[in-house]
Amino acid sequence: SQTIHQWPATLVQPVGSPLSLECTVEGTSNPNLYWYRQAAGRGLQLLFYSVGIGQISSEVPQNLSASRPQDRQFILSSKKLLLSDSGFYLCACHVRDNTNIQYFGAGTRLSVL
Amino acid sequence: GQNIDQPTEMTATEGAIVQINCTYQTSGFNGLFWYQQHAGEAPTFLSYNVLDGLEEKGRFSSFLSRSKGYSYLLLKELQMKDSASYLCAVRDYPNDYKLSFGAGTTVTVRA
């Protein structure tokens, strides 16, 4: 079964600083990968998803970007963080089998101050 | 667009039963998922319904009515560890595997 690694677990960054969050997947190949953000007490908002290397779809306009340089690596970035970028960032993986299930990494809690 | 509604909070007593309802209005439908999320942790998969009816998994069951745009998650024999947020999610289309999530229902189990 697949394992999703996300790091760091927590991050405190000043406004205007850059961001790079990494997600890597083990135990599967050619997965669909997703970045979600969850604000405090809110549901999950899909930010980006990718069906393959170099293929990124953005769901909402924002201050963030995503890249998929390798099959099992998904990176979330920003050049200049805003206060509103604070939240809980979750990477998810969907294995292309008949289960249709998305599995989540442990998440990164980002505080922009 | 997608509109997925579930109650914000529910409270129940240890050993009791709680039913969490979810209604959805989406542009397509290809499955409904329930996830459990403990505070500060990632969501974990609980159940998946794509056909009408009841799916049972131990103490947890999930029901779907596609014609009514309605699902519920039933938690039986509640335990303190069941205190968590429960997220309803819908997959709209068959080929993109994207999920749209409701805001979640926080269940508090009291002794």
Short mmCIF file of C-alpha atoms in Angstrom, two decimals:
data_model
loop_
_atom_site.label_atom_id
_atom_site.label_comp_id
_atom_site.label_asym_id
_atom_site.label_seq_id
_atom_site.Cartn_x
_atom_site.Cartn_y
_atom_site.Cartn_z
CA SER A 1 0.00 0.00 0.00
CA GLN A 2 1.08 3.57 -0.56
CA THR A 3 2.70 5.83 2.01
CA ILE A 4 2.58 9.61 1.76
CA HIS A 5 5.38 11.67 3.29
CA GLN A 6 4.91 15.36 3.97
CA TRP A 7 7.34 17.72 5.61
CA PRO A 8 7.75 19.75 7.64
CA ALA A 9 4.95 19.01 10.12
CA THR A 10 4.80 22.63 11.30
CA LEU A 11 6.19 25.82 9.84
CA VAL A 12 6.20 29.43 10.96
CA GLN A 13 7.11 31.93 8.27
CA PRO A 14 7.10 35.74 8.07
CA VAL A 15 4.90 37.56 5.59
CA GLY A 16 6.69 38.00 2.28
CA SER A 17 8.97 34.98 2.68
CA PRO A 18 9.04 32.09 0.18
CA LEU A 19 7.51 28.68 0.76
CA SER A 20 8.28 25.16 -0.37
CA LEU A 21 6.34 22.16 0.92
CA GLU A 22 7.21 18.73 -0.35
CA CYS A 23 5.13 15.60 -0.67
CA THR A 24 6.50 12.24 -1.77
CA VAL A 25 4.68 8.97 -2.27
CA GLU A 26 5.98 5.44 -1.83
CA GLY A 27 4.48 2.10 -2.77
CA THR A 28 2.74 3.06 -5.98
CA SER A 29 3.47 4.53 -9.39
CA ASN A 30 1.67 7.02 -11.60
CA PRO A 31 -0.70 8.26 -8.89
CA ASN A 32 -2.95 11.29 -9.04
CA LEU A 33 -1.68 13.82 -6.49
CA TYR A 34 -3.52 16.64 -4.75
CA TRP A 35 -2.81 19.64 -2.53
CA TYR A 36 -5.58 20.75 -0.16
CA ARG A 37 -5.75 23.58 2.35
CA GLN A 38 -7.89 23.50 5.45
CA ALA A 39 -8.49 26.72 7.36
CA ALA A 40 -9.29 26.45 11.06
CA GLY A 41 -12.74 24.88 11.54
CA ARG A 42 -13.33 24.67 7.81
CA GLY A 43 -13.55 21.97 5.17
CA LEU A 44 -10.84 20.95 2.73
CA GLN A 45 -10.30 23.23 -0.24
CA LEU A 46 -8.65 21.64 -3.28
CA LEU A 47 -5.77 23.85 -4.46
CA PHE A 48 -4.01 21.80 -7.16
CA TYR A 49 -4.08 18.36 -8.61
CA SER A 50 -1.80 16.47 -10.96
CA VAL A 51 -2.38 13.41 -13.14
CA GLY A 52 1.26 13.07 -14.20
CA ILE A 53 4.76 14.58 -14.32
CA GLY A 54 4.62 18.25 -15.23
CA GLN A 55 0.81 18.25 -15.39
CA ILE A 56 -0.75 20.66 -12.90
CA SER A 57 -4.35 21.86 -12.66
CA SER A 58 -5.14 24.83 -10.45
CA GLU A 59 -8.54 24.92 -8.80
CA VAL A 60 -8.57 28.39 -7.29
CA PRO A 61 -6.69 31.61 -8.05
CA GLN A 62 -4.18 32.25 -5.31
CA ASN A 63 -0.71 33.13 -4.22
CA LEU A 64 0.56 29.57 -4.53
CA SER A 65 1.90 27.32 -7.28
CA ALA A 66 2.56 23.61 -7.59
CA SER A 67 5.01 21.45 -9.49
CA ARG A 68 5.49 17.75 -10.10
CA PRO A 69 9.09 17.20 -11.15
CA GLN A 70 8.96 13.43 -10.61
CA ASP A 71 6.22 10.81 -10.70
CA ARG A 72 5.94 10.55 -6.92
CA GLN A 73 6.91 14.07 -5.88
CA PHE A 74 4.53 17.01 -5.57
CA ILE A 75 5.71 20.44 -4.41
CA LEU A 76 3.69 23.42 -3.21
CA SER A 77 5.42 26.79 -3.46
CA SER A 78 5.00 30.49 -2.99
CA LYS A 79 7.34 33.37 -3.80
CA LYS A 80 5.88 35.69 -1.15
CA LEU A 81 3.61 34.44 1.60
CA LEU A 82 0.52 36.35 2.71
CA LEU A 83 -1.17 36.21 6.11
CA SER A 84 -4.12 34.50 4.41
CA ASP A 85 -1.88 31.60 3.38
CA SER A 86 -1.91 30.28 6.95
CA GLY A 87 -3.62 26.92 7.30
CA PHE A 88 -3.25 23.17 7.36
CA TYR A 89 -1.87 21.88 4.05
CA LEU A 90 -2.59 18.30 3.09
CA CYS A 91 -1.17 16.24 0.27
CA ALA A 92 -3.32 13.38 -1.01
CA CYS A 93 -2.79 10.49 -3.37
CA HIS A 94 -5.22 8.54 -5.48
CA VAL A 95 -4.05 5.18 -6.75
CA ARG A 96 -5.63 4.25 -10.07
CA ASP A 97 -7.34 1.11 -8.95
CA ASN A 98 -11.00 0.28 -8.42
CA THR A 99 -11.13 1.58 -4.85
CA ASN A 100 -11.46 5.25 -5.80
CA ILE A 101 -10.00 6.25 -2.44
CA GLN A 102 -7.81 9.29 -1.77
CA TYR A 103 -5.26 8.85 1.00
CA PHE A 104 -3.82 11.77 2.89
CA GLY A 105 -0.41 12.64 4.23
CA ALA A 106 0.02 13.86 7.81
CA GLY A 107 -0.15 17.51 6.78
CA THR A 108 1.86 20.70 7.35
CA ARG A 109 0.53 23.37 9.67
CA LEU A 110 1.68 26.73 8.28
CA SER A 111 1.49 29.93 10.29
CA VAL A 112 2.32 33.14 8.47
CA LEU A 113 3.07 35.98 10.89
CA GLY B 1 -20.77 24.11 -8.78
CA GLN B 2 -20.83 21.84 -5.76
CA ASN B 3 -22.90 22.29 -2.61
CA ILE B 4 -22.36 19.81 0.18
CA ASP B 5 -24.13 20.37 3.51
CA GLN B 6 -23.68 18.66 6.84
CA PRO B 7 -24.40 19.77 10.41
CA THR B 8 -21.64 21.65 12.15
CA GLU B 9 -21.71 19.87 15.49
CA MET B 10 -23.29 16.89 17.23
CA THR B 11 -22.96 15.60 20.78
CA ALA B 12 -23.76 12.11 22.00
CA THR B 13 -23.17 9.85 24.97
CA GLU B 14 -20.71 6.97 25.07
CA GLY B 15 -22.43 3.77 23.94
CA ALA B 16 -25.13 5.61 22.01
CA ILE B 17 -25.78 5.94 18.26
CA VAL B 18 -25.28 9.07 16.19
CA GLN B 19 -26.35 9.71 12.60
CA ILE B 20 -24.57 12.38 10.57
CA ASN B 21 -26.51 13.56 7.53
CA CYS B 22 -25.02 14.91 4.32
CA THR B 23 -26.92 16.43 1.43
CA TYR B 24 -25.30 17.33 -1.85
CA GLN B 25 -26.04 19.17 -5.06
CA THR B 26 -23.27 18.57 -7.57
CA SER B 27 -22.96 18.85 -11.31
CA GLY B 28 -22.28 15.10 -11.54
CA PHE B 29 -22.06 12.14 -9.19
CA ASN B 30 -19.59 9.30 -9.11
CA GLY B 31 -19.36 8.32 -5.49
CA LEU B 32 -19.66 9.64 -1.95
CA PHE B 33 -16.99 9.27 0.68
CA TRP B 34 -16.84 9.67 4.44
CA TYR B 35 -13.60 10.53 6.21
CA GLN B 36 -12.78 10.83 9.90
CA GLN B 37 -10.42 13.58 11.05
CA HIS B 38 -9.14 13.89 14.60
CA ALA B 39 -8.06 17.35 15.69
CA GLY B 40 -4.73 18.32 14.15
CA GLU B 41 -4.46 15.16 12.10
CA ALA B 42 -5.05 14.15 8.50
CA PRO B 43 -8.39 12.70 7.35
CA THR B 44 -8.64 8.91 7.24
CA PHE B 45 -10.97 7.03 4.91
CA LEU B 46 -14.08 5.47 6.44
CA SER B 47 -16.50 4.51 3.67
CA TYR B 48 -17.43 4.80 0.01
CA ASN B 49 -20.89 4.57 -1.56
CA VAL B 50 -21.60 4.70 -5.28
CA LEU B 51 -24.86 2.71 -5.40
CA ASP B 52 -28.00 3.29 -3.34
CA GLY B 53 -28.21 1.46 -0.07
CA LEU B 54 -26.37 0.73 3.12
CA GLU B 55 -22.71 -0.21 3.47
CA GLU B 56 -21.76 -1.63 6.86
CA LYS B 57 -18.27 -1.77 8.33
CA GLY B 58 -18.23 -2.81 11.94
CA ARG B 59 -19.59 -0.02 14.13
CA PHE B 60 -19.80 2.37 11.17
CA SER B 61 -22.39 2.27 8.38
CA SER B 62 -23.00 4.62 5.47
CA PHE B 63 -26.17 5.05 3.45
CA LEU B 64 -26.74 6.65 0.06
CA SER B 65 -29.81 7.79 -1.86
CA ARG B 66 -28.75 9.22 -5.21
CA SER B 67 -32.27 10.35 -6.16
CA LYS B 68 -32.47 12.44 -2.99
CA GLY B 69 -28.85 13.64 -3.02
CA TYR B 70 -28.53 12.33 0.52
CA SER B 71 -26.20 10.24 2.60
CA TYR B 72 -25.72 9.50 6.26
CA LEU B 73 -22.97 8.05 8.38
CA LEU B 74 -24.15 5.99 11.34
CA LEU B 75 -21.83 5.51 14.29
CA LYS B 76 -22.95 2.81 16.72
CA GLU B 77 -21.74 1.92 20.21
CA LEU B 78 -19.97 5.25 20.45
CA GLN B 79 -16.57 5.34 22.10
CA MET B 80 -14.64 8.33 23.39
CA LYS B 81 -12.11 7.88 20.57
CA ASP B 82 -14.91 8.54 18.05
CA SER B 83 -14.81 12.21 19.03
CA ALA B 84 -13.62 13.76 15.76
CA SER B 85 -14.72 15.67 12.69
CA TYR B 86 -16.50 13.63 10.01
CA LEU B 87 -16.17 14.85 6.43
CA CYS B 88 -18.57 14.08 3.61
CA ALA B 89 -17.04 14.26 0.11
CA VAL B 90 -18.44 13.78 -3.38
CA ARG B 91 -16.68 12.82 -6.57
CA ASP B 92 -18.32 14.63 -9.46
CA TYR B 93 -16.98 13.01 -12.57
CA PRO B 94 -15.61 9.57 -13.37
CA ASN B 95 -12.30 10.57 -14.85
CA ASP B 96 -10.71 13.25 -12.77
CA TYR B 97 -10.97 11.72 -9.30
CA LYS B 98 -11.38 15.10 -7.65
CA LEU B 99 -13.33 15.27 -4.41
CA SER B 100 -15.47 18.14 -3.14
CA PHE B 101 -15.68 18.21 0.65
CA GLY B 102 -18.31 19.44 3.05
CA ALA B 103 -17.19 21.57 5.99
CA GLY B 104 -17.32 18.59 8.36
CA THR B 105 -19.37 17.62 11.40
CA THR B 106 -17.65 17.72 14.77
CA VAL B 107 -18.88 14.88 16.97
CA THR B 108 -18.25 15.06 20.70
CA VAL B 109 -18.73 11.89 22.69
CA ARG B 110 -19.41 12.41 26.40
CA ALA B 111 -19.04 9.87 29.17
#
